[in-house]
Every structure is written in C-alpha cells, then in structure tokens.
C-alpha cells in the first residue's frame, strides 16, 4: 500500500494531537490546575505584573534542589504590607510549592528556599498585599535531571 | 523523628529597627508521596508542612510547604528587630511532630 503525501500529513497531525492532549495530563499538573491555584490565591483579582520579582536559575542541573527566591517591593508598614506570596510550579505533578506569610514584623517581603522541579517548566510567584493588590511574576527554568522521583 | 535537627543563623546583635536576615535549615527527607519503592508501592508522604518564626511571641514569618520543597528544607527570610528578645522557630511534621529551636538577639 502506498501512502500519499496528504495521508502521511494527516497521520502525523493526528499523532501530534494525541501526544499533546493525552500524555501530560496523566502525570503533571495541567493549566487548569495552575489557573485554579492562581484564582484561589488572588480571590478573582487580576494579577498585575511588576513589583514582585522571582529569582531562579535559567538552567537547573539538578531538579531536586533548585534555589528559588522571591522579593516584593513594599513599604511593609502596618497599613501597606505584603501579606502572602505563593510559589507555583506549572509543570510539577501538583502546582503548589510554598506559601510565605509576611507581617510588618518581617521588615522586607523576601524569602529564599529550595524546591523540586520535575521537568523544564515555568515557575510562578504571586504576591498579595494588605491593600488588596495582586502581583505576578513568571520565570522559565530548564531542568536537566527531574526532581520528583520520576 | 529525632534526626530532624534544626539549625538557624541569626545575628547576635542588631541596631534598633534593623532588618536582619535569618537562615534556617532542618534535616528532613521531605518524602513527597510521589515516589515508589523497589516493589513499586508508593512511599507514603511525610513532609514538614508548616514553618513559623515568632519574635517575643509575635508572628514574624510563616511558610506553608508542599511536597515540591526539597529535602532538608532551607528558608531564608528577613525580620525587623524593634527590641532585644528571642526568636522562636517551629516546624510541624505531617505526623504531628513539632521541632523547635530559638535564638536570642540583643539590640545595641
């Protein structure tokens, strides 16, 4: 049986759709989960860019310990301070990583920790202030060896 | 788990209202619940899910942790020092164990 060029293209396209739709949702958090986590944190407010900055390596050789830092510009007074910052990993089995709770006693809204990344993906930081503003930053991290026990 | 030994790094002195850096590290496997043992059975999740730092009884910083936090969780954050006193650090395990330590600081 000979396969025409048209048939070959159709087969290829079909296979691509199957791979894209079927495999990742089995093991990894999909966009809907990430969006649900963002909405749960922001309470429906649309996140603005800026103010919050995420520090992450561009390439992480070992996905088991990826240093990750977040800092938010804020006066940190009783009236205007950052109340919480959430870290999300869009490509991990579960998107949640950590939630930091700050108070005016924190002095500065910044924290650093180490996290696991299963594969190359985006890391998202969302910050919430006492004045009701929500800010977001996003960084892409390339991972050489995955860190979720495969 | 008696092997979860917390370590903290806090300056011994500070000037009034100075914002200082605090570093904490605790040894813990942070078993994510995603891994399987050699028989293919899932290893149950066991992580530290909560960290809290208090200064003279007032909450300074808290962190809720998920399985995506690396083994031996490390945290670095800042704190404002209005007076001499004691920082208290507590970690809460999934199994309910609480590990804690404290550090004194003097305002000059």
mmCIF file of C-alpha atoms in Angstrom:
data_model
loop_
_atom_site.group_PDB
_atom_site.id
_atom_site.type_symbol
_atom_site.label_atom_id
_atom_site.label_comp_id
_atom_site.label_asym_id
_atom_site.label_seq_id
_atom_site.Cartn_x
_atom_site.Cartn_y
_atom_site.Cartn_z
ATOM 1 C CA UNK A 1 0.000 0.000 0.000
ATOM 2 C CA UNK A 2 1.335 3.385 -0.911
ATOM 3 C CA UNK A 3 0.774 6.341 1.382
ATOM 4 C CA UNK A 4 0.215 9.638 -0.323
ATOM 5 C CA UNK A 5 1.752 12.797 0.971
ATOM 6 C CA UNK A 6 -1.679 14.000 2.082
ATOM 7 C CA UNK A 7 -2.327 10.846 4.144
ATOM 8 C CA UNK A 8 1.096 10.994 5.744
ATOM 9 C CA UNK A 9 0.488 14.580 6.882
ATOM 10 C CA UNK A 10 -2.908 13.692 8.322
ATOM 11 C CA UNK A 11 -1.433 10.770 10.277
ATOM 12 C CA UNK A 12 1.338 12.953 11.639
ATOM 13 C CA UNK A 13 -1.080 15.650 12.726
ATOM 14 C CA UNK A 14 -3.292 13.097 14.433
ATOM 15 C CA UNK A 15 -0.387 11.620 16.355
ATOM 16 C CA UNK A 16 0.749 15.083 17.462
ATOM 17 C CA UNK A 17 -2.690 15.911 18.820
ATOM 18 C CA UNK A 18 -2.836 12.648 20.750
ATOM 19 C CA UNK A 19 0.569 13.217 22.327
ATOM 20 C CA UNK A 20 -0.236 16.783 23.304
ATOM 21 C CA UNK A 21 -3.657 16.028 24.725
ATOM 22 C CA UNK A 22 -3.196 12.603 26.241
ATOM 23 C CA UNK A 23 0.148 12.234 27.959
ATOM 24 C CA UNK A 24 0.927 15.309 30.059
ATOM 25 C CA UNK A 25 -2.420 15.405 31.841
ATOM 26 C CA UNK A 26 -1.843 11.910 33.225
ATOM 27 C CA UNK A 27 1.109 12.766 35.433
ATOM 28 C CA UNK A 28 1.523 16.515 35.533
ATOM 29 C CA UNK A 29 -0.498 19.488 36.623
ATOM 30 C CA UNK A 30 -2.325 20.995 33.696
ATOM 31 C CA UNK A 31 -3.021 24.650 33.063
ATOM 32 C CA UNK A 32 -6.466 24.378 34.629
ATOM 33 C CA UNK A 33 -4.950 23.277 37.960
ATOM 34 C CA UNK A 34 -2.467 26.135 37.850
ATOM 35 C CA UNK A 35 -5.204 28.610 36.977
ATOM 36 C CA UNK A 36 -7.349 27.251 39.824
ATOM 37 C CA UNK A 37 -4.454 27.763 42.255
ATOM 38 C CA UNK A 38 -3.921 31.322 40.970
ATOM 39 C CA UNK A 39 -7.629 32.128 41.316
ATOM 40 C CA UNK A 40 -7.829 30.613 44.796
ATOM 41 C CA UNK A 41 -4.933 32.790 45.918
ATOM 42 C CA UNK A 42 -5.925 36.050 44.222
ATOM 43 C CA UNK A 43 -9.604 35.736 45.039
ATOM 44 C CA UNK A 44 -10.535 36.709 41.494
ATOM 45 C CA UNK A 45 -8.438 39.889 41.297
ATOM 46 C CA UNK A 46 -6.482 40.139 38.050
ATOM 47 C CA UNK A 47 -2.738 39.910 38.850
ATOM 48 C CA UNK A 48 -0.617 42.884 37.769
ATOM 49 C CA UNK A 49 2.964 42.491 36.603
ATOM 50 C CA UNK A 50 5.908 44.155 38.293
ATOM 51 C CA UNK A 51 6.638 44.826 41.977
ATOM 52 C CA UNK A 52 7.245 41.135 42.658
ATOM 53 C CA UNK A 53 10.408 39.577 41.303
ATOM 54 C CA UNK A 54 11.335 35.935 41.192
ATOM 55 C CA UNK A 55 14.959 34.790 41.284
ATOM 56 C CA UNK A 56 15.548 31.395 39.739
ATOM 57 C CA UNK A 57 18.395 29.839 37.758
ATOM 58 C CA UNK A 58 17.917 29.753 33.992
ATOM 59 C CA UNK A 59 19.209 26.196 33.909
ATOM 60 C CA UNK A 60 18.904 23.869 36.895
ATOM 61 C CA UNK A 61 21.212 20.873 36.606
ATOM 62 C CA UNK A 62 19.554 19.009 39.454
ATOM 63 C CA UNK A 63 15.799 19.308 39.717
ATOM 64 C CA UNK A 64 15.905 18.078 43.318
ATOM 65 C CA UNK A 65 17.248 21.315 44.756
ATOM 66 C CA UNK A 66 16.577 24.413 42.748
ATOM 67 C CA UNK A 67 17.292 27.627 44.670
ATOM 68 C CA UNK A 68 14.403 29.991 44.312
ATOM 69 C CA UNK A 69 13.964 33.456 45.753
ATOM 70 C CA UNK A 70 11.184 35.952 45.698
ATOM 71 C CA UNK A 71 11.168 39.588 46.741
ATOM 72 C CA UNK A 72 8.388 42.146 46.666
ATOM 73 C CA UNK A 73 8.818 45.917 46.741
ATOM 74 C CA UNK A 74 6.721 47.152 49.612
ATOM 75 C CA UNK A 75 6.991 49.700 52.439
ATOM 76 C CA UNK A 76 5.973 46.890 54.855
ATOM 77 C CA UNK A 77 4.084 49.218 57.180
ATOM 78 C CA UNK A 78 1.012 48.291 59.202
ATOM 79 C CA UNK A 79 -1.201 49.946 56.550
ATOM 80 C CA UNK A 80 0.534 48.688 53.435
ATOM 81 C CA UNK A 81 2.424 45.415 53.533
ATOM 82 C CA UNK A 82 2.661 42.164 51.657
ATOM 83 C CA UNK A 83 0.541 39.559 53.412
ATOM 84 C CA UNK A 84 1.344 36.459 51.395
ATOM 85 C CA UNK A 85 3.375 35.154 48.485
ATOM 86 C CA UNK A 86 2.630 31.853 46.772
ATOM 87 C CA UNK A 87 5.043 29.888 44.601
ATOM 88 C CA UNK A 88 3.650 27.623 41.894
ATOM 89 C CA UNK A 89 5.377 25.204 39.548
ATOM 90 C CA UNK A 90 3.325 24.836 36.382
ATOM 91 C CA UNK A 91 4.857 21.514 35.325
ATOM 92 C CA UNK A 92 5.029 19.562 38.594
ATOM 93 C CA UNK A 93 2.546 16.801 39.494
ATOM 94 C CA UNK A 94 0.967 19.322 41.883
ATOM 95 C CA UNK A 95 1.398 23.027 41.167
ATOM 96 C CA UNK A 96 1.714 24.178 44.800
ATOM 97 C CA UNK A 97 5.231 24.747 46.138
ATOM 98 C CA UNK A 98 5.053 27.044 49.154
ATOM 99 C CA UNK A 99 3.129 29.937 50.613
ATOM 100 C CA UNK A 100 5.013 32.588 52.573
ATOM 101 C CA UNK A 101 3.070 34.676 55.083
ATOM 102 C CA UNK A 102 4.618 38.025 55.902
ATOM 103 C CA UNK A 103 3.808 40.600 58.548
ATOM 104 C CA UNK A 104 5.014 44.168 59.164
ATOM 105 C CA UNK A 105 7.478 42.499 61.567
ATOM 106 C CA UNK A 106 9.144 40.859 58.563
ATOM 107 C CA UNK A 107 10.711 44.182 57.626
ATOM 108 C CA UNK A 108 11.057 43.149 53.986
ATOM 109 C CA UNK A 109 8.940 40.853 51.852
ATOM 110 C CA UNK A 110 11.606 38.484 50.648
ATOM 111 C CA UNK A 111 12.334 34.809 51.102
ATOM 112 C CA UNK A 112 14.542 32.152 49.585
ATOM 113 C CA UNK A 113 14.129 28.389 49.615
ATOM 114 C CA UNK A 114 14.973 25.312 47.578
ATOM 115 C CA UNK A 115 12.414 23.446 45.541
ATOM 116 C CA UNK A 116 11.916 20.386 43.359
ATOM 117 C CA UNK A 117 11.200 20.672 39.666
ATOM 118 C CA UNK A 118 10.050 17.601 37.756
ATOM 119 C CA UNK A 119 10.974 18.942 34.314
ATOM 120 C CA UNK A 120 11.636 22.123 32.358
ATOM 121 C CA UNK A 121 8.786 24.456 33.195
ATOM 122 C CA UNK A 122 7.561 27.851 34.356
ATOM 123 C CA UNK A 123 7.712 28.887 37.993
ATOM 124 C CA UNK A 124 5.125 31.450 39.057
ATOM 125 C CA UNK A 125 5.135 33.800 42.045
ATOM 126 C CA UNK A 126 2.055 35.673 43.166
ATOM 127 C CA UNK A 127 2.044 38.326 45.890
ATOM 128 C CA UNK A 128 -0.924 39.694 47.777
ATOM 129 C CA UNK A 129 -0.833 42.988 49.696
ATOM 130 C CA UNK A 130 -2.895 44.287 52.600
ATOM 131 C CA UNK A 131 -4.344 46.875 50.208
ATOM 132 C CA UNK A 132 -5.860 44.111 48.070
ATOM 133 C CA UNK A 133 -3.453 44.223 45.125
ATOM 134 C CA UNK A 134 -2.157 41.043 43.497
ATOM 135 C CA UNK A 135 1.116 40.914 41.576
ATOM 136 C CA UNK A 136 2.613 38.142 39.491
ATOM 137 C CA UNK A 137 5.982 37.144 38.075
ATOM 138 C CA UNK A 138 6.903 34.120 35.986
ATOM 139 C CA UNK A 139 10.270 32.538 35.147
ATOM 140 C CA UNK A 140 11.096 29.637 32.911
ATOM 141 C CA UNK A 141 13.600 27.137 34.328
ATOM 142 C CA UNK A 142 15.320 24.480 32.233
ATOM 143 C CA UNK A 143 15.817 21.249 34.165
ATOM 144 C CA UNK A 144 18.474 18.715 33.202
ATOM 145 C CA UNK A 145 17.548 15.952 35.703
ATOM 146 C CA UNK A 146 13.997 15.893 37.026
ATOM 147 C CA UNK A 147 13.448 16.011 40.755
ATOM 148 C CA UNK A 148 10.157 14.347 41.607
ATOM 149 C CA UNK A 149 11.368 10.774 41.815
ATOM 150 C CA UNK A 150 10.309 10.120 38.188
ATOM 151 C CA UNK B 1 11.878 11.825 64.260
ATOM 152 C CA UNK B 2 14.834 12.642 66.440
ATOM 153 C CA UNK B 3 17.122 13.085 63.453
ATOM 154 C CA UNK B 4 15.356 16.298 62.398
ATOM 155 C CA UNK B 5 17.868 18.690 63.840
ATOM 156 C CA UNK B 6 17.064 22.314 63.116
ATOM 157 C CA UNK B 7 19.786 24.862 62.528
ATOM 158 C CA UNK B 8 19.280 28.607 62.452
ATOM 159 C CA UNK B 9 21.558 31.529 61.771
ATOM 160 C CA UNK B 10 20.582 34.772 63.462
ATOM 161 C CA UNK B 11 22.917 37.708 64.141
ATOM 162 C CA UNK B 12 23.757 38.105 67.858
ATOM 163 C CA UNK B 13 23.263 41.852 67.864
ATOM 164 C CA UNK B 14 21.395 44.422 65.796
ATOM 165 C CA UNK B 15 20.604 48.108 65.951
ATOM 166 C CA UNK B 16 17.041 49.149 66.774
ATOM 167 C CA UNK B 17 14.538 48.512 63.954
ATOM 168 C CA UNK B 18 17.237 46.977 61.787
ATOM 169 C CA UNK B 19 16.046 44.444 59.208
ATOM 170 C CA UNK B 20 18.128 41.306 59.622
ATOM 171 C CA UNK B 21 18.491 38.161 57.527
ATOM 172 C CA UNK B 22 17.628 34.822 59.100
ATOM 173 C CA UNK B 23 18.635 31.491 57.609
ATOM 174 C CA UNK B 24 17.136 28.193 58.722
ATOM 175 C CA UNK B 25 17.795 24.614 57.752
ATOM 176 C CA UNK B 26 16.312 21.413 59.118
ATOM 177 C CA UNK B 27 17.286 17.892 58.149
ATOM 178 C CA UNK B 28 14.245 16.036 56.898
ATOM 179 C CA UNK B 29 13.646 13.653 53.996
ATOM 180 C CA UNK B 30 10.532 15.529 52.783
ATOM 181 C CA UNK B 31 9.149 12.326 51.260
ATOM 182 C CA UNK B 32 6.872 13.654 48.522
ATOM 183 C CA UNK B 33 4.443 10.730 48.282
ATOM 184 C CA UNK B 34 5.174 10.585 44.535
ATOM 185 C CA UNK B 35 7.994 8.066 44.694
ATOM 186 C CA UNK B 36 7.711 4.291 44.577
ATOM 187 C CA UNK B 37 9.853 1.762 46.441
ATOM 188 C CA UNK B 38 11.614 -1.181 44.764
ATOM 189 C CA UNK B 39 8.371 -3.234 44.846
ATOM 190 C CA UNK B 40 6.504 -0.498 43.019
ATOM 191 C CA UNK B 41 4.456 0.516 46.047
ATOM 192 C CA UNK B 42 4.076 4.231 46.621
ATOM 193 C CA UNK B 43 6.091 5.543 49.576
ATOM 194 C CA UNK B 44 3.701 7.462 51.847
ATOM 195 C CA UNK B 45 4.060 11.229 52.004
ATOM 196 C CA UNK B 46 5.912 12.641 55.007
ATOM 197 C CA UNK B 47 6.921 16.247 54.846
ATOM 198 C CA UNK B 48 7.218 19.285 57.072
ATOM 199 C CA UNK B 49 4.135 21.229 56.087
ATOM 200 C CA UNK B 50 4.417 24.334 58.238
ATOM 201 C CA UNK B 51 7.164 26.646 59.439
ATOM 202 C CA UNK B 52 6.718 29.549 61.803
ATOM 203 C CA UNK B 53 9.042 32.220 63.145
ATOM 204 C CA UNK B 54 7.996 34.308 66.145
ATOM 205 C CA UNK B 55 9.745 37.157 67.922
ATOM 206 C CA UNK B 56 8.804 37.671 71.592
ATOM 207 C CA UNK B 57 5.554 35.830 70.899
ATOM 208 C CA UNK B 58 4.589 37.840 67.796
ATOM 209 C CA UNK B 59 4.479 36.125 64.407
ATOM 210 C CA UNK B 60 7.144 37.410 62.041
ATOM 211 C CA UNK B 61 7.055 34.949 59.172
ATOM 212 C CA UNK B 62 5.226 31.754 58.310
ATOM 213 C CA UNK B 63 5.552 29.309 55.461
ATOM 214 C CA UNK B 64 3.221 26.541 54.269
ATOM 215 C CA UNK B 65 5.217 23.901 52.471
ATOM 216 C CA UNK B 66 4.126 21.451 49.781
ATOM 217 C CA UNK B 67 5.862 18.267 48.636
ATOM 218 C CA UNK B 68 7.686 20.330 45.994
ATOM 219 C CA UNK B 69 10.047 21.689 48.670
ATOM 220 C CA UNK B 70 13.439 19.973 48.569
ATOM 221 C CA UNK B 71 14.724 17.580 51.210
ATOM 222 C CA UNK B 72 16.317 19.347 54.187
ATOM 223 C CA UNK B 73 14.143 22.430 53.745
ATOM 224 C CA UNK B 74 16.085 25.657 53.723
ATOM 225 C CA UNK B 75 14.483 29.024 54.301
ATOM 226 C CA UNK B 76 15.962 32.485 54.237
ATOM 227 C CA UNK B 77 13.850 35.491 55.183
ATOM 228 C CA UNK B 78 14.100 38.821 56.946
ATOM 229 C CA UNK B 79 12.869 40.199 60.235
ATOM 230 C CA UNK B 80 12.689 43.603 61.867
ATOM 231 C CA UNK B 81 14.188 43.868 65.343
ATOM 232 C CA UNK B 82 12.425 46.521 67.473
ATOM 233 C CA UNK B 83 13.930 45.377 70.795
ATOM 234 C CA UNK B 84 16.092 42.714 72.383
ATOM 235 C CA UNK B 85 14.395 39.364 72.551
ATOM 236 C CA UNK B 86 14.107 35.804 71.371
ATOM 237 C CA UNK B 87 13.219 34.355 68.008
ATOM 238 C CA UNK B 88 11.331 31.071 68.223
ATOM 239 C CA UNK B 89 11.296 28.761 65.220
ATOM 240 C CA UNK B 90 8.891 25.841 64.849
ATOM 241 C CA UNK B 91 8.494 23.213 62.172
ATOM 242 C CA UNK B 92 5.407 20.956 62.028
ATOM 243 C CA UNK B 93 5.662 17.493 60.511
ATOM 244 C CA UNK B 94 2.876 15.625 58.666
ATOM 245 C CA UNK B 95 2.839 13.088 61.529
ATOM 246 C CA UNK B 96 2.217 15.869 64.055
ATOM 247 C CA UNK B 97 5.741 16.103 65.469
ATOM 248 C CA UNK B 98 6.926 19.606 66.216
ATOM 249 C CA UNK B 99 10.585 20.569 66.049
ATOM 250 C CA UNK B 100 11.636 23.863 67.518
ATOM 251 C CA UNK B 101 14.618 25.962 68.416
ATOM 252 C CA UNK B 102 15.228 29.540 69.437
ATOM 253 C CA UNK B 103 17.837 32.267 69.141
ATOM 254 C CA UNK B 104 18.443 35.375 71.205
ATOM 255 C CA UNK B 105 19.253 38.780 69.792
ATOM 256 C CA UNK B 106 20.340 41.929 71.616
ATOM 257 C CA UNK B 107 19.617 45.460 70.448
ATOM 258 C CA UNK B 108 22.537 47.797 70.991
#
